[in-house]
Tab-separated table of C-alpha atoms in Angstrom:
chain	number	residue	atom	x	y	z
A	1	MET	CA	-2.545	16.746	-22.272
A	2	ALA	CA	-3.015	15.396	-18.506
A	3	LYS	CA	-0.293	16.381	-16.692
A	4	TYR	CA	0.182	14.869	-13.067
A	5	ALA	CA	2.649	15.012	-10.025
A	6	PHE	CA	4.535	11.666	-10.411
A	7	PHE	CA	4.765	9.988	-6.906
A	8	LEU	CA	7.680	7.630	-6.853
A	9	GLY	CA	7.116	6.175	-3.342
A	10	CYS	CA	10.192	3.515	-2.003
A	11	ILE	CA	9.878	0.267	-3.791
A	12	ALA	CA	9.839	1.028	-7.300
A	13	PRO	CA	12.813	3.488	-7.520
A	14	LEU	CA	14.844	1.738	-4.797
A	15	ARG	CA	14.161	-2.111	-5.883
A	16	TYR	CA	12.930	-2.360	-9.177
A	17	PRO	CA	13.396	0.829	-10.983
A	18	GLY	CA	12.322	-0.466	-14.441
A	19	LEU	CA	8.613	-0.078	-13.189
A	20	GLU	CA	9.696	3.785	-12.834
A	21	LYS	CA	11.107	3.726	-16.202
A	22	SER	CA	8.176	1.541	-17.963
A	23	THR	CA	5.995	4.401	-16.483
A	24	ARG	CA	7.580	7.512	-17.723
A	25	VAL	CA	8.033	6.151	-21.160
A	26	VAL	CA	4.450	4.741	-21.484
A	27	CYS	CA	2.973	7.782	-19.991
A	28	GLN	CA	4.841	10.241	-22.496
A	29	LYS	CA	3.361	7.659	-25.471
A	30	LEU	CA	-0.488	7.877	-23.812
A	31	GLY	CA	-0.018	11.942	-23.861
A	32	ILE	CA	0.139	12.036	-19.797
A	33	GLU	CA	2.830	14.533	-18.840
A	34	LEU	CA	4.602	13.403	-15.529
A	35	VAL	CA	5.995	16.239	-13.408
A	36	ASP	CA	8.875	14.778	-10.505
A	37	LEU	CA	7.130	14.988	-7.176
A	38	ASN	CA	10.557	16.491	-5.908
A	39	ASP	CA	11.110	16.364	-2.521
A	40	ALA	CA	8.496	13.920	-1.628
A	41	GLY	CA	9.303	10.960	1.176
A	42	CYS	CA	7.452	7.425	1.938
A	43	CYS	CA	3.761	7.809	1.631
A	44	PRO	CA	4.024	6.791	4.337
A	45	ALA	CA	3.300	2.947	4.025
A	46	PRO	CA	-0.321	2.882	4.954
A	47	GLY	CA	0.566	-0.770	7.019
A	48	VAL	CA	3.393	-0.213	8.733
A	49	ILE	CA	3.769	3.430	9.432
A	50	LYS	CA	0.214	3.948	10.355
A	51	SER	CA	-0.020	1.036	12.496
A	52	PHE	CA	3.007	2.607	14.350
A	53	SER	CA	1.798	6.311	14.745
A	54	LYS	CA	-1.315	7.679	13.086
A	55	ASP	CA	-0.082	11.739	13.437
A	56	THR	CA	3.384	10.525	11.983
A	57	TRP	CA	1.631	8.899	8.569
A	58	LEU	CA	-0.791	11.969	8.638
A	59	ALA	CA	1.717	14.736	8.679
A	60	SER	CA	3.731	12.980	6.599
A	61	ALA	CA	1.088	12.414	4.074
A	62	ALA	CA	-0.250	15.785	4.546
A	63	ARG	CA	3.674	17.029	3.636
A	64	ASN	CA	3.578	15.228	0.305
A	65	LEU	CA	-0.044	16.678	-0.566
A	66	ALA	CA	1.012	20.088	0.222
A	67	LEU	CA	4.244	19.862	-2.020
A	68	ALA	CA	1.745	18.475	-5.109
A	69	GLU	CA	-0.812	21.029	-3.982
A	70	LYS	CA	2.067	23.592	-4.534
A	71	GLN	CA	2.707	22.443	-7.988
A	72	GLY	CA	-1.047	22.776	-8.659
A	73	LEU	CA	-1.132	19.155	-9.737
A	74	PRO	CA	-2.827	16.136	-8.894
A	75	ILE	CA	-0.931	12.778	-8.095
A	76	VAL	CA	-0.440	10.053	-9.638
A	77	THR	CA	1.252	6.653	-8.333
A	78	ILE	CA	1.919	3.392	-9.526
A	79	CYS	CA	1.622	1.635	-6.336
A	80	ASN	CA	-1.008	0.646	-4.094
A	81	GLY	CA	0.424	1.415	-0.758
A	82	CYS	CA	1.140	4.975	-1.409
A	83	TYR	CA	-2.613	4.864	-3.582
A	84	GLY	CA	-3.959	3.816	-0.156
A	85	SER	CA	-1.899	5.987	2.140
A	86	LEU	CA	-1.946	9.202	0.348
A	87	PHE	CA	-6.070	8.798	-0.817
A	88	GLU	CA	-7.154	8.014	2.374
A	89	ALA	CA	-5.074	10.977	4.052
A	90	ALA	CA	-6.358	13.411	1.487
A	91	HIS	CA	-9.943	11.919	2.008
A	92	GLU	CA	-9.575	12.991	5.852
A	93	LEU	CA	-7.571	16.035	5.121
A	94	ASN	CA	-9.784	17.555	2.123
A	95	ASN	CA	-13.177	16.577	4.054
A	96	HIS	CA	-12.639	17.329	7.717
A	97	PRO	CA	-11.387	20.929	8.974
A	98	GLU	CA	-10.678	19.513	12.309
A	99	VAL	CA	-8.150	17.060	10.886
A	100	LEU	CA	-6.448	19.620	8.221
A	101	ALA	CA	-6.104	21.746	11.045
A	102	LYS	CA	-4.292	18.837	13.102
A	103	ALA	CA	-1.877	18.260	10.084
A	104	ASN	CA	-1.546	21.759	9.548
A	105	LYS	CA	-0.187	22.169	13.010
A	106	PHE	CA	2.646	19.823	12.660
A	107	LEU	CA	3.578	21.208	9.360
A	108	LYS	CA	3.579	24.922	10.552
A	109	GLU	CA	6.797	23.244	12.387
A	110	ILE	CA	8.200	23.373	8.821
A	111	GLY	CA	6.870	26.363	7.712
A	112	MET	CA	4.408	24.286	5.453
A	113	GLU	CA	0.597	24.239	4.970
A	114	TYR	CA	-1.988	22.321	3.289
A	115	LYS	CA	-4.930	23.911	2.072
A	116	GLY	CA	-6.668	20.525	1.062
A	117	THR	CA	-6.894	20.516	-2.697
A	118	THR	CA	-4.842	17.620	-4.042
A	119	LYS	CA	-6.601	15.033	-5.736
A	120	VAL	CA	-4.719	11.244	-5.669
A	121	HIS	CA	-5.095	8.774	-8.904
A	122	HIS	CA	-3.302	5.271	-9.279
A	123	LEU	CA	-2.138	4.958	-12.795
A	124	ALA	CA	-4.348	2.280	-13.568
A	125	GLU	CA	-7.187	4.343	-12.536
A	126	VAL	CA	-5.961	7.246	-15.249
A	127	MET	CA	-5.249	4.722	-17.839
A	128	TYR	CA	-8.606	3.152	-17.840
A	129	LYS	CA	-10.855	6.451	-17.010
A	130	GLU	CA	-9.086	9.095	-18.493
A	131	VAL	CA	-6.938	7.598	-21.466
A	132	GLY	CA	-9.119	4.757	-22.174
A	133	ILE	CA	-9.143	1.383	-23.543
A	134	ASP	CA	-9.556	2.223	-27.221
A	135	ALA	CA	-6.593	5.485	-26.927
A	136	ILE	CA	-4.455	2.383	-25.725
A	137	LYS	CA	-5.410	0.226	-28.007
A	138	ALA	CA	-3.835	2.583	-30.637
A	139	LYS	CA	-0.664	3.135	-29.083
A	140	ILE	CA	-0.145	-0.694	-28.986
A	141	THR	CA	2.407	-1.171	-31.799
A	142	SER	CA	3.568	-5.068	-30.784
A	143	PRO	CA	0.988	-6.808	-29.711
A	144	VAL	CA	1.601	-9.498	-27.002
A	145	LYS	CA	-0.200	-13.046	-26.976
A	146	TYR	CA	0.647	-14.031	-23.126
A	147	LYS	CA	-1.543	-15.705	-20.953
A	148	VAL	CA	-1.623	-13.537	-17.827
A	149	ALA	CA	-2.664	-13.904	-14.041
A	150	THR	CA	-3.834	-10.225	-13.190
A	151	PHE	CA	-2.949	-9.293	-9.599
A	152	TYR	CA	-5.143	-5.894	-8.014
A	153	GLY	CA	-3.752	-6.007	-4.841
A	154	CYS	CA	-5.980	-4.732	-1.763
A	155	HIS	CA	-5.292	-1.125	-1.593
A	156	PHE	CA	-6.097	-0.204	-5.357
A	157	LEU	CA	-9.506	-0.520	-5.217
A	158	LYS	CA	-10.343	-1.041	-1.256
A	159	PRO	CA	-11.873	0.309	1.232
A	160	SER	CA	-14.383	0.549	-2.140
A	161	ASP	CA	-16.707	3.186	-0.133
A	162	ILE	CA	-14.301	5.891	-0.662
A	163	LYS	CA	-11.896	4.619	-3.537
A	164	GLN	CA	-15.386	4.179	-5.620
A	165	LEU	CA	-13.440	2.937	-8.826
A	166	GLU	CA	-15.588	-0.424	-9.163
A	167	ASP	CA	-16.886	-3.721	-7.186
A	168	SER	CA	-14.173	-5.025	-5.426
A	169	GLU	CA	-15.049	-8.423	-5.364
A	170	ASN	CA	-15.465	-8.940	-9.242
A	171	PRO	CA	-13.469	-6.416	-10.760
A	172	HIS	CA	-12.389	-6.290	-14.452
A	173	MET	CA	-10.534	-3.091	-14.811
A	174	LEU	CA	-7.277	-4.238	-15.159
A	175	ASP	CA	-7.859	-7.520	-17.031
A	176	ASP	CA	-9.605	-4.739	-19.594
A	177	LEU	CA	-6.117	-2.760	-19.469
A	178	VAL	CA	-3.943	-6.158	-19.944
A	179	GLU	CA	-6.123	-7.271	-22.556
A	180	ALA	CA	-5.814	-3.935	-24.487
A	181	THR	CA	-2.351	-5.020	-25.243
A	182	GLY	CA	-3.312	-8.263	-26.869
A	183	ALA	CA	-2.915	-10.501	-23.920
A	184	VAL	CA	-5.290	-12.647	-22.473
A	185	SER	CA	-6.391	-12.658	-18.763
A	186	LEU	CA	-7.248	-15.780	-17.292
A	187	PRO	CA	-9.755	-16.669	-14.750
A	188	ARG	CA	-9.115	-18.390	-11.580
A	189	LYS	CA	-9.517	-19.055	-8.124
A	190	GLN	CA	-9.692	-16.421	-5.231
A	191	LYS	CA	-8.542	-13.760	-7.397
A	192	THR	CA	-8.927	-10.871	-5.326
A	193	LEU	CA	-6.799	-12.652	-2.419
A	194	CYS	CA	-3.971	-10.363	-0.795
A	195	CYS	CA	-0.480	-11.095	-1.550
A	196	GLY	CA	-0.032	-11.175	2.162
A	197	ALA	CA	2.598	-8.645	2.273
A	198	GLY	CA	0.552	-5.799	3.838
A	199	GLY	CA	0.137	-4.761	7.212
A	200	GLY	CA	3.512	-5.271	8.295
A	201	VAL	CA	2.895	-9.012	7.996
A	202	ARG	CA	6.123	-9.453	5.574
A	203	ALA	CA	8.186	-7.583	7.840
A	204	ALA	CA	7.141	-9.252	11.171
A	205	PHE	CA	5.702	-12.879	10.159
A	206	GLY	CA	7.188	-13.741	6.883
A	207	ASP	CA	6.363	-16.755	6.893
A	208	VAL	CA	2.625	-16.167	7.249
A	209	ALA	CA	2.860	-13.909	4.268
A	210	LYS	CA	4.218	-16.773	2.001
A	211	GLU	CA	1.150	-18.665	2.910
A	212	PHE	CA	-0.872	-15.969	1.355
A	213	THR	CA	1.293	-15.924	-1.876
A	214	LYS	CA	1.630	-19.707	-1.837
A	215	THR	CA	-2.144	-20.007	-2.638
A	216	ASN	CA	-2.315	-17.270	-4.912
A	217	LEU	CA	1.039	-18.767	-6.981
A	218	GLU	CA	-0.989	-22.405	-6.956
A	219	ASN	CA	-4.169	-20.565	-7.790
A	220	MET	CA	-2.054	-18.735	-11.133
A	221	LYS	CA	-0.699	-21.786	-11.940
A	222	ALA	CA	-3.112	-23.724	-12.138
A	223	SER	CA	-4.840	-21.276	-14.590
A	224	GLY	CA	-2.144	-21.844	-16.744
A	225	ALA	CA	-0.629	-18.383	-16.684
A	226	GLN	CA	2.410	-17.232	-18.264
A	227	PHE	CA	3.105	-13.924	-16.431
A	228	ILE	CA	1.519	-12.561	-13.210
A	229	VAL	CA	0.405	-8.738	-14.164
A	230	ASP	CA	0.510	-6.559	-10.646
A	231	VAL	CA	-0.254	-2.835	-10.469
A	232	CYS	CA	1.638	-2.714	-6.750
A	233	PRO	CA	5.612	-2.752	-6.568
A	234	PHE	CA	4.846	-4.339	-3.160
A	235	CYS	CA	2.921	-7.110	-4.164
A	236	HIS	CA	5.526	-7.389	-7.241
A	237	LEU	CA	8.014	-7.439	-4.756
A	238	GLN	CA	6.360	-10.352	-2.841
A	239	PHE	CA	5.782	-12.477	-5.474
A	240	ASP	CA	9.174	-12.207	-7.184
A	241	SER	CA	11.213	-12.628	-4.032
A	242	SER	CA	9.051	-15.547	-2.659
A	243	GLN	CA	8.501	-17.544	-5.569
A	244	LYS	CA	12.474	-19.543	-5.177
A	245	ASP	CA	11.672	-20.544	-1.521
A	246	LEU	CA	7.921	-21.880	-2.581
A	247	GLY	CA	8.978	-23.831	-5.982
A	248	PHE	CA	7.279	-21.545	-8.139
A	249	ASN	CA	8.916	-19.853	-11.445
A	250	ILE	CA	5.982	-17.421	-12.655
A	251	PRO	CA	7.546	-13.957	-13.934
A	252	VAL	CA	6.137	-10.807	-12.506
A	253	ILE	CA	5.555	-7.843	-13.785
A	254	HIS	CA	4.006	-4.655	-13.681
A	255	LEU	CA	1.061	-2.862	-15.484
A	256	SER	CA	3.800	-0.156	-16.938
A	257	GLN	CA	6.075	-2.953	-17.839
A	258	LEU	CA	3.699	-4.975	-19.940
A	259	PHE	CA	2.528	-1.686	-21.624
A	260	GLY	CA	6.056	-0.841	-22.263
A	261	ILE	CA	6.303	-4.578	-23.810
A	262	ALA	CA	3.330	-3.969	-26.132
A	263	MET	CA	4.825	-0.535	-27.068
A	264	GLY	CA	7.797	-1.814	-28.168
A	265	MET	CA	10.092	-0.571	-25.470
A	266	ASP	CA	13.863	-1.739	-25.671
A	267	GLU	CA	13.778	-4.696	-23.614
A	268	LYS	CA	16.922	-3.178	-21.618
A	269	GLU	CA	14.587	-0.431	-20.265
A	270	LEU	CA	12.180	-2.348	-18.734
A	271	GLY	CA	15.086	-3.121	-16.157
A	272	LEU	CA	14.531	-6.867	-15.863
A	273	SER	CA	17.835	-7.639	-14.177
A	274	ALA	CA	16.336	-6.405	-10.596
A	275	HIS	CA	13.513	-9.137	-10.911
A	276	THR	CA	13.995	-12.338	-9.256
A	277	VAL	CA	12.350	-14.954	-11.097
A	278	PRO	CA	13.689	-14.452	-14.570
A	279	VAL	CA	11.671	-12.702	-17.217
A	280	LYS	CA	11.813	-13.583	-20.755
A	281	LEU	CA	9.642	-11.961	-23.057
B	1	MET	CA	-15.173	-22.641	36.794
B	2	ILE	CA	-13.326	-19.317	36.925
B	3	ILE	CA	-15.462	-16.363	36.281
B	4	THR	CA	-13.940	-13.175	35.052
B	5	GLU	CA	-15.825	-9.942	35.939
B	6	ILE	CA	-15.741	-7.633	33.089
B	7	ARG	CA	-16.162	-3.486	33.983
B	8	PRO	CA	-16.843	-1.392	31.200
B	9	ASN	CA	-14.078	0.748	30.493
B	10	PRO	CA	-15.093	3.953	28.973
B	11	GLU	CA	-11.797	5.467	29.020
B	12	PHE	CA	-10.133	2.671	26.700
B	13	GLU	CA	-13.362	3.322	24.277
B	14	LYS	CA	-12.534	6.826	24.084
B	15	GLN	CA	-8.894	6.494	22.996
B	16	VAL	CA	-9.440	3.801	20.456
B	17	ALA	CA	-12.160	6.318	18.896
B	18	ASP	CA	-9.870	8.999	19.090
B	19	LEU	CA	-7.696	6.992	16.920
B	20	GLY	CA	-10.418	6.283	14.246
B	21	GLY	CA	-12.269	3.300	15.646
B	22	ALA	CA	-14.981	4.913	17.033
B	23	ASP	CA	-17.805	2.451	15.243
B	24	VAL	CA	-16.599	-0.540	16.922
B	25	LYS	CA	-19.709	-0.456	19.096
B	26	MET	CA	-21.697	-1.230	15.885
B	27	CYS	CA	-20.569	-4.502	15.789
B	28	PHE	CA	-23.338	-7.212	16.654
B	29	GLN	CA	-20.517	-10.280	15.922
B	30	CYS	CA	-22.044	-11.992	12.861
B	31	GLY	CA	-18.767	-13.469	12.283
B	32	THR	CA	-18.454	-12.298	8.494
B	33	CYS	CA	-15.397	-10.769	8.933
B	34	THR	CA	-13.930	-13.699	10.544
B	35	ALA	CA	-15.211	-15.768	7.620
B	36	SER	CA	-13.766	-13.737	5.045
B	37	CYS	CA	-10.272	-13.389	6.496
B	38	PRO	CA	-7.188	-14.630	4.700
B	39	SER	CA	-5.360	-14.334	7.885
B	40	GLY	CA	-7.633	-15.873	10.210
B	41	ARG	CA	-7.628	-18.988	7.651
B	42	ARG	CA	-4.010	-19.228	8.242
B	43	THR	CA	-3.096	-18.136	11.674
B	44	SER	CA	-4.733	-18.231	15.310
B	45	TYR	CA	-6.247	-14.136	14.522
B	46	ARG	CA	-10.123	-13.752	14.667
B	47	VAL	CA	-11.489	-10.539	13.390
B	48	ARG	CA	-14.801	-11.325	15.174
B	49	LYS	CA	-13.004	-12.042	18.874
B	50	LEU	CA	-10.716	-8.778	18.416
B	51	MET	CA	-13.662	-6.529	17.919
B	52	ARG	CA	-15.594	-8.115	20.822
B	53	GLN	CA	-12.086	-7.895	22.930
B	54	THR	CA	-12.490	-4.029	22.063
B	55	GLN	CA	-16.063	-3.101	23.207
B	56	LEU	CA	-15.174	-4.963	26.229
B	57	GLY	CA	-12.397	-2.735	26.658
B	58	LEU	CA	-10.047	-5.953	27.423
B	59	ARG	CA	-6.778	-3.441	27.175
B	60	GLU	CA	-4.191	-6.205	27.892
B	61	GLU	CA	-5.387	-9.294	26.433
B	62	ILE	CA	-5.353	-6.838	23.133
B	63	LEU	CA	-2.185	-4.611	23.387
B	64	ASN	CA	-0.030	-7.458	24.444
B	65	SER	CA	-1.279	-10.020	21.870
B	66	GLU	CA	0.960	-10.829	18.618
B	67	GLU	CA	-2.427	-11.682	16.546
B	68	LEU	CA	-3.226	-7.937	16.515
B	69	TRP	CA	-0.397	-7.863	13.756
B	70	ASP	CA	-1.282	-10.562	11.639
B	71	CYS	CA	-4.042	-8.569	9.720
B	72	THR	CA	-2.511	-7.364	6.402
B	73	THR	CA	-4.912	-4.764	6.240
B	74	CYS	CA	-6.421	-6.132	3.141
B	75	TYR	CA	-10.271	-4.807	3.795
B	76	THR	CA	-11.997	-7.830	2.795
B	77	CYS	CA	-13.878	-7.849	6.296
B	78	VAL	CA	-14.542	-4.029	5.683
B	79	GLU	CA	-16.000	-4.590	2.403
B	80	ARG	CA	-18.242	-7.392	3.715
B	81	CYS	CA	-19.126	-6.182	7.056
B	82	PRO	CA	-23.205	-5.656	7.568
B	83	ARG	CA	-22.595	-3.339	10.070
B	84	SER	CA	-20.362	-1.129	8.411
B	85	VAL	CA	-17.499	-1.036	11.230
B	86	PRO	CA	-13.963	0.395	9.739
B	87	ILE	CA	-12.899	-2.632	11.721
B	88	VAL	CA	-9.049	-1.848	9.855
B	89	ASP	CA	-9.164	1.470	11.562
B	90	VAL	CA	-10.148	-0.052	14.368
B	91	VAL	CA	-6.880	-2.767	14.046
B	92	VAL	CA	-4.810	0.400	13.303
B	93	ALA	CA	-6.004	2.429	16.184
B	94	LEU	CA	-5.213	-0.516	19.041
B	95	ARG	CA	-1.565	-1.307	17.218
B	96	ASN	CA	-1.129	2.661	17.929
B	97	MET	CA	-1.690	2.123	21.260
B	98	ALA	CA	0.358	-0.667	21.591
B	99	VAL	CA	3.129	0.399	20.215
B	100	ALA	CA	2.753	3.525	22.064
B	101	GLU	CA	3.236	1.180	25.401
B	102	GLY	CA	6.459	0.035	24.158
B	103	HIS	CA	5.302	-3.449	22.010
B	104	ILE	CA	6.947	-3.401	18.456
B	105	PHE	CA	8.351	-5.981	16.421
B	106	GLU	CA	12.130	-5.718	15.858
B	107	ASN	CA	11.641	-5.622	11.927
B	108	HIS	CA	8.906	-3.255	12.320
B	109	LYS	CA	11.287	-0.778	14.377
B	110	LYS	CA	13.764	-1.336	11.291
B	111	THR	CA	11.418	0.196	8.766
B	112	ALA	CA	10.690	2.531	11.223
B	113	GLN	CA	14.248	3.483	11.444
B	114	ASN	CA	14.751	3.584	7.632
B	115	LEU	CA	11.972	5.865	7.008
B	116	TYR	CA	13.611	8.177	9.953
B	117	LYS	CA	16.976	8.236	8.378
B	118	ILE	CA	16.339	8.288	4.843
B	119	GLY	CA	12.849	9.322	4.220
B	120	HIS	CA	11.634	5.904	2.494
B	121	THR	CA	10.760	2.532	4.587
B	122	VAL	CA	13.830	0.828	2.144
B	123	THR	CA	17.107	1.235	2.062
B	124	VAL	CA	19.543	2.254	-0.978
B	125	ASN	CA	21.268	-0.339	-2.867
B	126	ALA	CA	24.407	0.265	-4.848
B	127	ASN	CA	23.277	-2.164	-7.590
B	128	ILE	CA	19.928	-0.690	-7.926
B	129	GLU	CA	21.614	2.779	-8.411
B	130	LYS	CA	23.616	1.381	-10.890
B	131	LEU	CA	20.929	0.285	-12.765
B	132	ARG	CA	18.828	3.205	-12.258
B	133	GLU	CA	22.073	4.667	-14.032
B	134	GLU	CA	21.646	2.374	-17.150
B	135	LEU	CA	18.107	2.999	-17.290
B	136	GLY	CA	18.913	6.903	-17.989
B	137	LEU	CA	17.269	7.803	-14.541
B	138	ALA	CA	19.007	9.663	-12.058
B	139	LYS	CA	21.136	7.879	-9.809
B	140	THR	CA	19.724	9.356	-6.744
B	141	PRO	CA	15.598	9.581	-7.127
B	142	PRO	CA	14.217	13.165	-6.752
B	143	THR	CA	12.763	12.894	-3.792
B	144	VAL	CA	14.048	13.665	0.210
B	145	LEU	CA	17.012	11.353	-1.044
B	146	ALA	CA	18.306	14.408	-3.145
B	147	ASN	CA	17.263	17.212	-1.123
B	148	LYS	CA	19.308	17.382	2.308
B	149	LYS	CA	16.866	20.318	3.339
B	150	ALA	CA	13.815	18.595	2.488
B	151	MET	CA	15.135	15.422	4.276
B	152	ALA	CA	16.050	17.330	7.608
B	153	ASP	CA	12.180	19.202	7.445
B	154	LEU	CA	11.005	15.400	7.326
B	155	VAL	CA	12.814	14.459	10.587
B	156	LYS	CA	11.537	17.557	12.152
B	157	LEU	CA	7.784	17.082	11.334
B	158	MET	CA	8.277	13.413	12.500
B	159	ASP	CA	9.810	14.620	15.756
B	160	ALA	CA	6.810	17.058	15.834
B	161	THR	CA	4.474	13.838	15.853
B	162	GLY	CA	6.740	11.969	18.488
B	163	PHE	CA	8.129	9.214	16.002
B	164	ASN	CA	11.564	9.818	17.324
B	165	LYS	CA	10.160	8.226	20.431
B	166	ILE	CA	9.162	5.307	18.265
B	167	VAL	CA	12.655	4.567	16.620
B	168	GLU	CA	14.997	5.301	19.399
């Protein structure tokens, strides 16, 4: 049984707990054991915190990585932002002794040390590469017939030179995962366009962020999508919270929730009441 | 006609490099970045211009500009750059320098303060706590929120990196 330290991040546990719940239930059904990464903090956010202080970002990320190292487990996250920060920090720390030494100088202040061994994975990656489409299909008990717009976000596949998951311009991993549930992933224009929220733009220039979201929603609507399926709570938040202002009404669900639905989770367990755009199954 | 003389600014170049933006010198101004930039399509942010300004060491123009904060870090430019310039790393390096000089938006400061106060970038909300309990999850997630000692450690760690100066 595959075993991971479950890194929660901020948006999922504190805004959309249904994503956390679905992940726990779905992973259990798929034979993935999740161990809570107790005492972890924010990843910290790659767009904002890293933009303010790279030292703070590096040291705080190293602390999270060290907590997982102590558990002897690789990290799994359901958020592109957390994946971006933790993967990139691990990439720097695990491959560059001088960066590791710098982080450990800070960690020493709180009696911790990171040896540089933690690996970081995204849940979608684990499902696709470790569990596999066929094994997922075998666990689908309530196939769905939804027509969906998949939304990869940016920090899942990019920067692709270090992530090395698949072609970031023409990805199919998420589409394949979604279609394992019986859903149909529809083609659309500008499929890999950013949601607009990242890099601190949502906080500093909300209207600019919404301009990105609007283009995405127009393309999704034109494709005939009934659902938006994302792999990032921050993209999820951006799509879910801005549709009312933008005049759209396409329900937004995280991949873990789609799997939850297709694996027969009770509707209440999906935590849909936290969503702004009503989700009707 | 106004002619501005630009002198090399090796100190600026070194600072950007130290913060992770070393390969900006590789940029040959092809403009693939600006053509690919979804923010540039919606704002006055121009990646190619920013890379040239950085090569030239136009410190004040860069650090005072709002456009520096229009990048969503989507990495499309990085994926397509034929010179492998780590553009997002350069942007992050420049933003670090801007923040160190006191250029920070109020909403960004709030996000930073959230992290400093509770170890997360978003606040705790009573309705969500209730929903967590209804879902059979711990009311408080098992993060620094549930362990005062761990939170105190995180603050101490952030202080060691100078984050306290940013949030105050």
